[in-house]
Amino acid sequence: MRTIFWENGIRLIDQTKLPEKEEYIHCKKVEELIDAIKRLAIRGAPALEAAGAYGVALACFERDFKSLEEIRNHLIFEAEKIANTRPTAVNLSVGVQRVLKKALNGSSIEEIRKFALEEAEIVAKEDLNRNKKIGKNGAKLLKDGDTVLTHCNAGRLATVDWGTALGVVRSAIEEGKNIKVFACETRPLNQGSRLTCYELMKDGIDVTLITDSAVGIVMRKGLVNKVIVGADRIVRDGVFNKIGTYTLAINAKFHGIPFYVAAPKSTFDLQKRSEEVLIEERCKDELLFCGTKLLAPKETRIYNPAFDFTPINLVSAIITEEEILFYPINF
Ligand code: MRU
């Protein structure tokens, strides 16, 4: 299952339709891609890196250009728009900037298009390769019989393929270890129940769904013995990831359970500290409604951050494609 690829434009799995339907969206205009990113039809930091990369390529092909200057200006303008669609995951702008830089080296419209598409394909291919390496490195931390708690979706669907946190689980299973997973549902958009359960079950991996608030009892009862999550941005003093990750890390510390983060190097933004990163706040309807059913009085005041920050001293190790960084992590 490949989450995103190029075929006469960008094709991506519409994750808002899962687990009911596996349906692909075909983006032929940058505006369609931006809409897909905003609606979380494509989401997850590494998948957004590929989306950003392909998005710049799409900008080259979405219409005709009369001059080199015109296509260059169009690319710069569209690249900025794509990169700003979601602010927390650094990977989106990493993908955008990488392809933009390459494309602007082109000395004709045709060359710009060629460079952009070639670089976007490399970004996507690299993601799969590095996830396999993350998986292999991380599998060293898992023992036969382990049960891993994960949050949100850091699997195939959050990447081009294989996954980061779930890639570690997949690699350990591939090595012959018996690994089970507990997945937090990840309110309010339920990436855990809709996506993590879907893709693990599709692969025949043993998964148990829990509410986010069951994390304490699950740890206290010893139902899990490792936590592995992904990351949207790793800064000097810690890790940004899906809302609820911080609560998970505190619980893991209290119960003496290792808390691992699996992420590619492109998620590292070590120039920054936590206070410099914008946490995306999403619309109140995500909490107010389940489909068309109202869950709270319409006028309820709502705070809906999509991500939170976990201080680095709560992280037992960060698993990357190059190495495992163990606690205490000092960047
Ligand atoms: O809002 P989302 O679904 O894009 O959030 C995704 C996450 O927080 C993931 O855990 C993170 O991007 C890592 S994915 C390998």
Tab-separated table of C-alpha atoms and ligand atoms in Angstrom:
chain	number	residue	atom	x	y	z
A	1	MET	CA	0.000	0.000	0.000
A	2	ARG	CA	1.644	3.224	-1.128
A	3	THR	CA	0.117	6.369	0.389
A	4	ILE	CA	1.166	8.859	-2.298
A	5	PHE	CA	2.643	8.646	-5.788
A	6	TRP	CA	2.861	10.485	-9.098
A	7	GLU	CA	0.692	9.391	-12.001
A	8	ASN	CA	-0.300	12.210	-14.278
A	9	GLY	CA	-0.525	14.414	-11.182
A	10	ILE	CA	-0.545	13.377	-7.519
A	11	ARG	CA	-2.480	10.330	-6.407
A	12	LEU	CA	-3.011	9.844	-2.694
A	13	ILE	CA	-5.136	7.656	-0.463
A	14	ASP	CA	-8.006	9.712	0.946
A	15	GLN	CA	-7.456	8.989	4.639
A	16	THR	CA	-10.710	10.690	5.605
A	17	LYS	CA	-12.529	7.756	3.976
A	18	LEU	CA	-10.690	5.062	5.964
A	19	PRO	CA	-11.415	2.534	7.332
A	20	GLU	CA	-14.610	2.278	5.262
A	21	LYS	CA	-13.159	2.797	1.794
A	22	GLU	CA	-9.667	2.707	0.286
A	23	GLU	CA	-10.107	5.473	-2.264
A	24	TYR	CA	-7.492	7.527	-4.103
A	25	ILE	CA	-7.722	11.264	-4.820
A	26	HIS	CA	-6.172	12.601	-8.019
A	27	CYS	CA	-4.746	16.128	-7.586
A	28	LYS	CA	-4.084	17.979	-10.829
A	29	LYS	CA	-3.888	21.433	-9.252
A	30	VAL	CA	-1.940	22.675	-6.249
A	31	GLU	CA	-5.198	23.988	-4.749
A	32	GLU	CA	-6.545	20.416	-4.694
A	33	LEU	CA	-3.448	19.211	-2.865
A	34	ILE	CA	-3.681	22.056	-0.344
A	35	ASP	CA	-7.297	21.153	0.294
A	36	ALA	CA	-6.317	17.481	0.796
A	37	ILE	CA	-3.614	18.468	3.309
A	38	LYS	CA	-5.977	20.786	5.218
A	39	ARG	CA	-8.682	18.094	5.422
A	40	LEU	CA	-6.046	15.526	6.520
A	41	ALA	CA	-6.808	13.373	3.481
A	42	ILE	CA	-3.020	13.124	3.527
A	43	ARG	CA	-1.311	13.569	6.890
A	44	GLY	CA	1.612	12.338	8.992
A	45	ALA	CA	4.957	14.133	8.864
A	46	PRO	CA	6.874	11.951	6.337
A	47	ALA	CA	3.851	11.622	4.034
A	48	LEU	CA	3.577	15.415	4.143
A	49	GLU	CA	7.248	15.652	3.151
A	50	ALA	CA	6.457	13.671	-0.006
A	51	ALA	CA	3.254	15.680	-0.532
A	52	GLY	CA	5.215	18.932	-0.318
A	53	ALA	CA	7.818	17.596	-2.736
A	54	TYR	CA	5.233	16.364	-5.259
A	55	GLY	CA	3.280	19.583	-4.722
A	56	VAL	CA	6.110	21.711	-6.124
A	57	ALA	CA	6.362	19.319	-9.082
A	58	LEU	CA	2.613	19.696	-9.584
A	59	ALA	CA	2.977	23.485	-9.652
A	60	CYS	CA	5.315	23.061	-12.652
A	61	PHE	CA	2.743	21.088	-14.623
A	62	GLU	CA	-0.587	22.595	-13.573
A	63	ARG	CA	-0.642	25.149	-16.400
A	64	ASP	CA	1.330	26.539	-19.345
A	65	PHE	CA	4.050	29.138	-18.852
A	66	LYS	CA	5.293	31.740	-21.309
A	67	SER	CA	8.711	32.350	-19.821
A	68	LEU	CA	11.312	31.047	-17.416
A	69	GLU	CA	10.640	33.950	-15.105
A	70	GLU	CA	6.928	33.158	-15.029
A	71	ILE	CA	7.377	29.520	-14.025
A	72	ARG	CA	10.009	30.430	-11.428
A	73	ASN	CA	7.763	33.061	-9.813
A	74	HIS	CA	4.835	30.656	-9.872
A	75	LEU	CA	6.899	27.945	-8.152
A	76	ILE	CA	8.170	30.267	-5.425
A	77	PHE	CA	4.639	31.517	-4.739
A	78	GLU	CA	3.005	28.068	-4.694
A	79	ALA	CA	5.832	26.542	-2.654
A	80	GLU	CA	5.233	29.051	0.125
A	81	LYS	CA	1.501	28.334	0.091
A	82	ILE	CA	2.012	24.563	0.306
A	83	ALA	CA	4.621	24.833	3.076
A	84	ASN	CA	2.313	26.985	5.207
A	85	THR	CA	-0.697	24.705	4.941
A	86	ARG	CA	0.123	22.976	8.232
A	87	PRO	CA	2.668	24.634	10.522
A	88	THR	CA	3.848	22.023	13.057
A	89	ALA	CA	5.320	19.120	11.061
A	90	VAL	CA	8.636	20.417	9.736
A	91	ASN	CA	8.734	17.735	7.024
A	92	LEU	CA	6.184	19.496	4.829
A	93	SER	CA	8.452	22.483	4.279
A	94	VAL	CA	11.532	20.223	4.059
A	95	GLY	CA	9.962	18.445	1.054
A	96	VAL	CA	8.836	21.716	-0.521
A	97	GLN	CA	12.192	23.476	-0.144
A	98	ARG	CA	14.174	20.527	-1.431
A	99	VAL	CA	12.270	20.285	-4.714
A	100	LEU	CA	12.009	24.054	-5.123
A	101	LYS	CA	15.771	24.442	-4.810
A	102	LYS	CA	16.399	21.739	-7.396
A	103	ALA	CA	13.751	23.018	-9.811
A	104	LEU	CA	15.042	26.582	-9.757
A	105	ASN	CA	18.366	25.295	-11.124
A	106	GLY	CA	16.623	24.434	-14.397
A	107	SER	CA	17.506	26.644	-17.316
A	108	SER	CA	14.353	26.041	-19.363
A	109	ILE	CA	10.706	25.351	-18.546
A	110	GLU	CA	11.151	21.736	-19.591
A	111	GLU	CA	14.263	21.347	-17.456
A	112	ILE	CA	12.554	22.872	-14.423
A	113	ARG	CA	9.701	20.372	-14.808
A	114	LYS	CA	12.107	17.481	-15.232
A	115	PHE	CA	14.257	18.464	-12.223
A	116	ALA	CA	11.219	18.990	-10.014
A	117	LEU	CA	9.581	15.671	-10.795
A	118	GLU	CA	12.850	13.728	-10.554
A	119	GLU	CA	13.624	15.248	-7.147
A	120	ALA	CA	10.102	14.610	-5.852
A	121	GLU	CA	10.386	10.947	-6.871
A	122	ILE	CA	13.717	10.747	-5.013
A	123	VAL	CA	12.157	12.253	-1.867
A	124	ALA	CA	9.366	9.647	-1.970
A	125	LYS	CA	11.726	6.741	-2.644
A	126	GLU	CA	14.088	7.866	0.115
A	127	ASP	CA	11.233	7.849	2.593
A	128	LEU	CA	10.541	4.172	2.050
A	129	ASN	CA	14.264	3.314	2.301
A	130	ARG	CA	14.851	5.302	5.481
A	131	ASN	CA	11.726	3.840	7.112
A	132	LYS	CA	13.120	0.354	6.534
A	133	LYS	CA	16.334	1.492	8.241
A	134	ILE	CA	14.415	3.043	11.148
A	135	GLY	CA	12.543	-0.246	11.409
A	136	LYS	CA	15.722	-2.294	11.470
A	137	ASN	CA	17.371	-0.058	14.069
A	138	GLY	CA	14.273	0.091	16.232
A	139	ALA	CA	13.665	-3.646	16.072
A	140	LYS	CA	16.817	-4.059	18.216
A	141	LEU	CA	14.858	-2.480	21.082
A	142	LEU	CA	11.991	-4.962	20.834
A	143	LYS	CA	12.023	-8.420	22.349
A	144	ASP	CA	9.973	-11.435	21.393
A	145	GLY	CA	6.668	-11.152	23.273
A	146	ASP	CA	6.660	-7.349	23.674
A	147	THR	CA	3.465	-5.318	23.510
A	148	VAL	CA	3.907	-1.815	22.138
A	149	LEU	CA	1.615	1.099	22.875
A	150	THR	CA	1.385	3.637	20.054
A	151	HIS	CA	-0.464	6.882	19.493
A	152	CYS	CA	-2.017	8.472	16.421
A	153	ASN	CA	-0.790	6.857	13.207
A	154	ALA	CA	2.917	6.631	12.478
A	155	GLY	CA	2.559	3.791	10.022
A	156	ARG	CA	2.377	3.211	6.287
A	157	LEU	CA	-0.354	5.823	5.990
A	158	ALA	CA	1.733	8.523	7.700
A	159	THR	CA	4.654	7.879	5.364
A	160	VAL	CA	5.110	6.863	1.748
A	161	ASP	CA	5.167	3.265	2.986
A	162	TRP	CA	6.200	0.988	5.901
A	163	GLY	CA	5.977	3.631	8.642
A	164	THR	CA	8.224	4.922	11.414
A	165	ALA	CA	6.840	3.768	14.799
A	166	LEU	CA	4.797	1.015	13.136
A	167	GLY	CA	7.732	0.351	10.815
A	168	VAL	CA	9.699	-0.691	13.914
A	169	VAL	CA	6.920	-3.115	14.830
A	170	ARG	CA	6.771	-4.444	11.242
A	171	SER	CA	10.536	-4.961	11.100
A	172	ALA	CA	10.611	-6.768	14.449
A	173	ILE	CA	7.812	-9.072	13.279
A	174	GLU	CA	9.657	-9.644	10.004
A	175	GLU	CA	12.631	-10.800	12.124
A	176	GLY	CA	10.369	-13.444	13.614
A	177	LYS	CA	9.480	-11.730	16.912
A	178	ASN	CA	5.985	-11.950	18.288
A	179	ILE	CA	4.925	-8.321	18.838
A	180	LYS	CA	1.491	-7.038	19.765
A	181	VAL	CA	0.223	-3.463	19.592
A	182	PHE	CA	-2.151	-1.344	21.685
A	183	ALA	CA	-3.428	1.681	19.757
A	184	CYS	CA	-4.855	4.832	21.353
A	185	GLU	CA	-7.883	5.986	19.394
A	186	THR	CA	-6.399	9.532	19.239
A	187	ARG	CA	-9.323	11.879	19.634
A	188	PRO	CA	-10.642	14.010	18.062
A	189	LEU	CA	-9.842	12.738	14.548
A	190	ASN	CA	-9.202	9.126	15.537
A	191	GLN	CA	-6.087	8.460	13.476
A	192	GLY	CA	-5.381	5.605	15.927
A	193	SER	CA	-8.665	3.777	15.522
A	194	ARG	CA	-9.354	4.619	11.879
A	195	LEU	CA	-5.830	4.311	10.453
A	196	THR	CA	-3.495	2.427	12.813
A	197	CYS	CA	-5.997	-0.359	13.481
A	198	TYR	CA	-6.874	-0.490	9.784
A	199	GLU	CA	-3.339	-0.854	8.478
A	200	LEU	CA	-2.149	-3.222	11.227
A	201	MET	CA	-5.143	-5.513	10.801
A	202	LYS	CA	-4.629	-5.473	7.053
A	203	ASP	CA	-1.113	-6.814	7.700
A	204	GLY	CA	-2.378	-9.378	10.208
A	205	ILE	CA	-0.657	-7.639	13.153
A	206	ASP	CA	-2.301	-8.138	16.555
A	207	VAL	CA	-3.798	-4.799	17.670
A	208	THR	CA	-6.047	-3.777	20.560
A	209	LEU	CA	-7.832	-0.432	20.467
A	210	ILE	CA	-8.130	1.655	23.652
A	211	THR	CA	-9.507	5.094	24.447
A	212	ASP	CA	-6.856	7.742	25.048
A	213	SER	CA	-7.908	7.928	28.693
A	214	ALA	CA	-7.294	4.175	29.212
A	215	VAL	CA	-3.527	4.660	28.934
A	216	GLY	CA	-3.034	4.796	32.736
A	217	ILE	CA	-4.887	1.583	33.504
A	218	VAL	CA	-3.263	-0.229	30.562
A	219	MET	CA	0.196	0.633	31.878
A	220	ARG	CA	-0.668	-0.071	35.495
A	221	LYS	CA	-1.994	-3.509	34.580
A	222	GLY	CA	1.209	-4.243	32.659
A	223	LEU	CA	-0.641	-4.765	29.367
A	224	VAL	CA	2.095	-2.907	27.461
A	225	ASN	CA	5.854	-2.803	28.079
A	226	LYS	CA	7.105	-0.295	25.452
A	227	VAL	CA	5.758	2.911	23.936
A	228	ILE	CA	6.704	3.933	20.389
A	229	VAL	CA	5.382	7.079	18.732
A	230	GLY	CA	6.333	9.144	15.687
A	231	ALA	CA	7.229	12.856	15.637
A	232	ASP	CA	6.238	15.959	13.734
A	233	ARG	CA	9.230	18.041	14.755
A	234	ILE	CA	12.167	17.343	17.051
A	235	VAL	CA	13.717	20.478	18.512
A	236	ARG	CA	16.614	21.016	20.931
A	237	ASP	CA	14.491	20.524	24.035
A	238	GLY	CA	12.014	17.875	22.952
A	239	VAL	CA	9.503	16.391	20.574
A	240	PHE	CA	6.308	17.669	18.978
A	241	ASN	CA	3.787	14.978	18.147
A	242	LYS	CA	0.047	14.353	18.098
A	243	ILE	CA	-1.931	15.753	21.018
A	244	GLY	CA	-1.847	13.224	23.849
A	245	THR	CA	1.769	12.174	23.339
A	246	TYR	CA	2.936	14.232	26.332
A	247	THR	CA	0.363	12.563	28.586
A	248	LEU	CA	1.574	9.202	27.314
A	249	ALA	CA	5.208	10.071	28.070
A	250	ILE	CA	4.423	11.185	31.622
A	251	ASN	CA	2.473	7.990	32.214
A	252	ALA	CA	5.302	5.906	30.778
A	253	LYS	CA	7.840	7.603	33.086
A	254	PHE	CA	5.610	7.018	36.129
A	255	HIS	CA	5.192	3.325	35.295
A	256	GLY	CA	8.844	2.762	34.328
A	257	ILE	CA	8.015	1.937	30.692
A	258	PRO	CA	10.490	2.964	27.938
A	259	PHE	CA	9.166	5.770	25.755
A	260	TYR	CA	10.630	5.682	22.226
A	261	VAL	CA	10.268	8.156	19.360
A	262	ALA	CA	10.868	6.893	15.804
A	263	ALA	CA	11.526	9.561	13.171
A	264	PRO	CA	13.722	10.313	10.168
A	265	LYS	CA	16.479	12.918	10.402
A	266	SER	CA	14.395	15.303	8.294
A	267	THR	CA	12.053	15.673	11.293
A	268	PHE	CA	14.920	17.200	13.325
A	269	ASP	CA	14.871	20.998	13.559
A	270	LEU	CA	17.675	21.538	16.015
A	271	GLN	CA	18.009	25.258	15.345
A	272	LYS	CA	14.786	25.715	17.244
A	273	ARG	CA	13.507	25.338	20.785
A	274	SER	CA	9.936	24.466	21.718
A	275	GLU	CA	8.737	28.031	22.299
A	276	GLU	CA	9.562	28.929	18.685
A	277	VAL	CA	7.254	26.300	17.164
A	278	LEU	CA	3.635	26.990	16.343
A	279	ILE	CA	1.199	24.314	17.495
A	280	GLU	CA	-1.625	24.031	14.988
A	281	GLU	CA	-5.052	24.660	16.511
A	282	ARG	CA	-7.903	23.071	14.602
A	283	CYS	CA	-11.540	24.039	14.303
A	284	LYS	CA	-14.034	23.567	17.119
A	285	ASP	CA	-16.296	21.354	14.993
A	286	GLU	CA	-13.810	18.501	15.437
A	287	LEU	CA	-14.899	18.377	19.096
A	288	LEU	CA	-18.455	19.575	18.673
A	289	PHE	CA	-19.601	16.928	16.219
A	290	CYS	CA	-19.295	13.247	15.501
A	291	GLY	CA	-20.495	13.232	11.890
A	292	THR	CA	-23.700	15.230	12.166
A	293	LYS	CA	-24.320	14.356	15.839
A	294	LEU	CA	-23.758	17.244	18.240
A	295	LEU	CA	-21.511	16.207	21.159
A	296	ALA	CA	-21.603	19.416	23.217
A	297	PRO	CA	-23.724	22.589	23.339
A	298	LYS	CA	-22.948	24.536	20.157
A	299	GLU	CA	-21.727	27.600	22.091
A	300	THR	CA	-19.171	25.612	24.152
A	301	ARG	CA	-15.762	27.308	24.308
A	302	ILE	CA	-13.222	24.903	22.802
A	303	TYR	CA	-9.444	24.559	22.816
A	304	ASN	CA	-8.294	22.071	20.163
A	305	PRO	CA	-4.499	21.890	19.728
A	306	ALA	CA	-3.513	19.229	17.180
A	307	PHE	CA	-0.087	18.567	18.731
A	308	ASP	CA	1.747	18.786	22.028
A	309	PHE	CA	5.330	18.993	23.198
A	310	THR	CA	7.140	16.272	25.151
A	311	PRO	CA	10.287	17.454	26.978
A	312	ILE	CA	13.386	15.528	25.945
A	313	ASN	CA	14.016	14.156	29.462
A	314	LEU	CA	10.849	12.029	29.118
A	315	VAL	CA	12.217	10.341	25.977
A	316	SER	CA	14.125	7.058	26.495
A	317	ALA	CA	15.490	6.986	22.937
A	318	ILE	CA	14.999	8.438	19.469
A	319	ILE	CA	15.234	5.878	16.677
A	320	THR	CA	16.415	7.296	13.339
A	321	GLU	CA	17.567	5.784	10.052
A	322	GLU	CA	21.175	6.421	11.103
A	323	GLU	CA	21.318	5.524	14.783
A	324	ILE	CA	19.525	5.229	18.087
A	325	LEU	CA	20.005	8.237	20.378
A	326	PHE	CA	19.652	7.079	23.976
A	327	TYR	CA	18.624	8.969	27.130
A	328	PRO	CA	19.971	11.418	28.249
A	329	ILE	CA	19.742	13.047	24.809
A	330	ASN	CA	21.721	16.285	24.583
A	331	PHE	CA	21.609	17.939	21.169
B	1	MRU	O1	-2.457	15.535	12.412
B	1	MRU	P1	-1.685	14.368	11.836
B	1	MRU	O2	-2.524	13.167	11.621
B	1	MRU	O3	-0.891	14.775	10.608
B	1	MRU	O4	-0.621	14.021	12.953
B	1	MRU	C1	0.281	12.987	12.720
B	1	MRU	C2	1.172	12.685	13.864
B	1	MRU	O5	1.162	13.374	14.861
B	1	MRU	C3	2.150	11.579	13.695
B	1	MRU	O6	2.385	10.935	14.892
B	1	MRU	C4	3.470	12.159	13.175
B	1	MRU	O7	3.248	12.928	12.024
B	1	MRU	C5	4.483	11.117	12.884
B	1	MRU	S1	4.023	10.160	11.497
B	1	MRU	C6	5.265	9.085	11.105
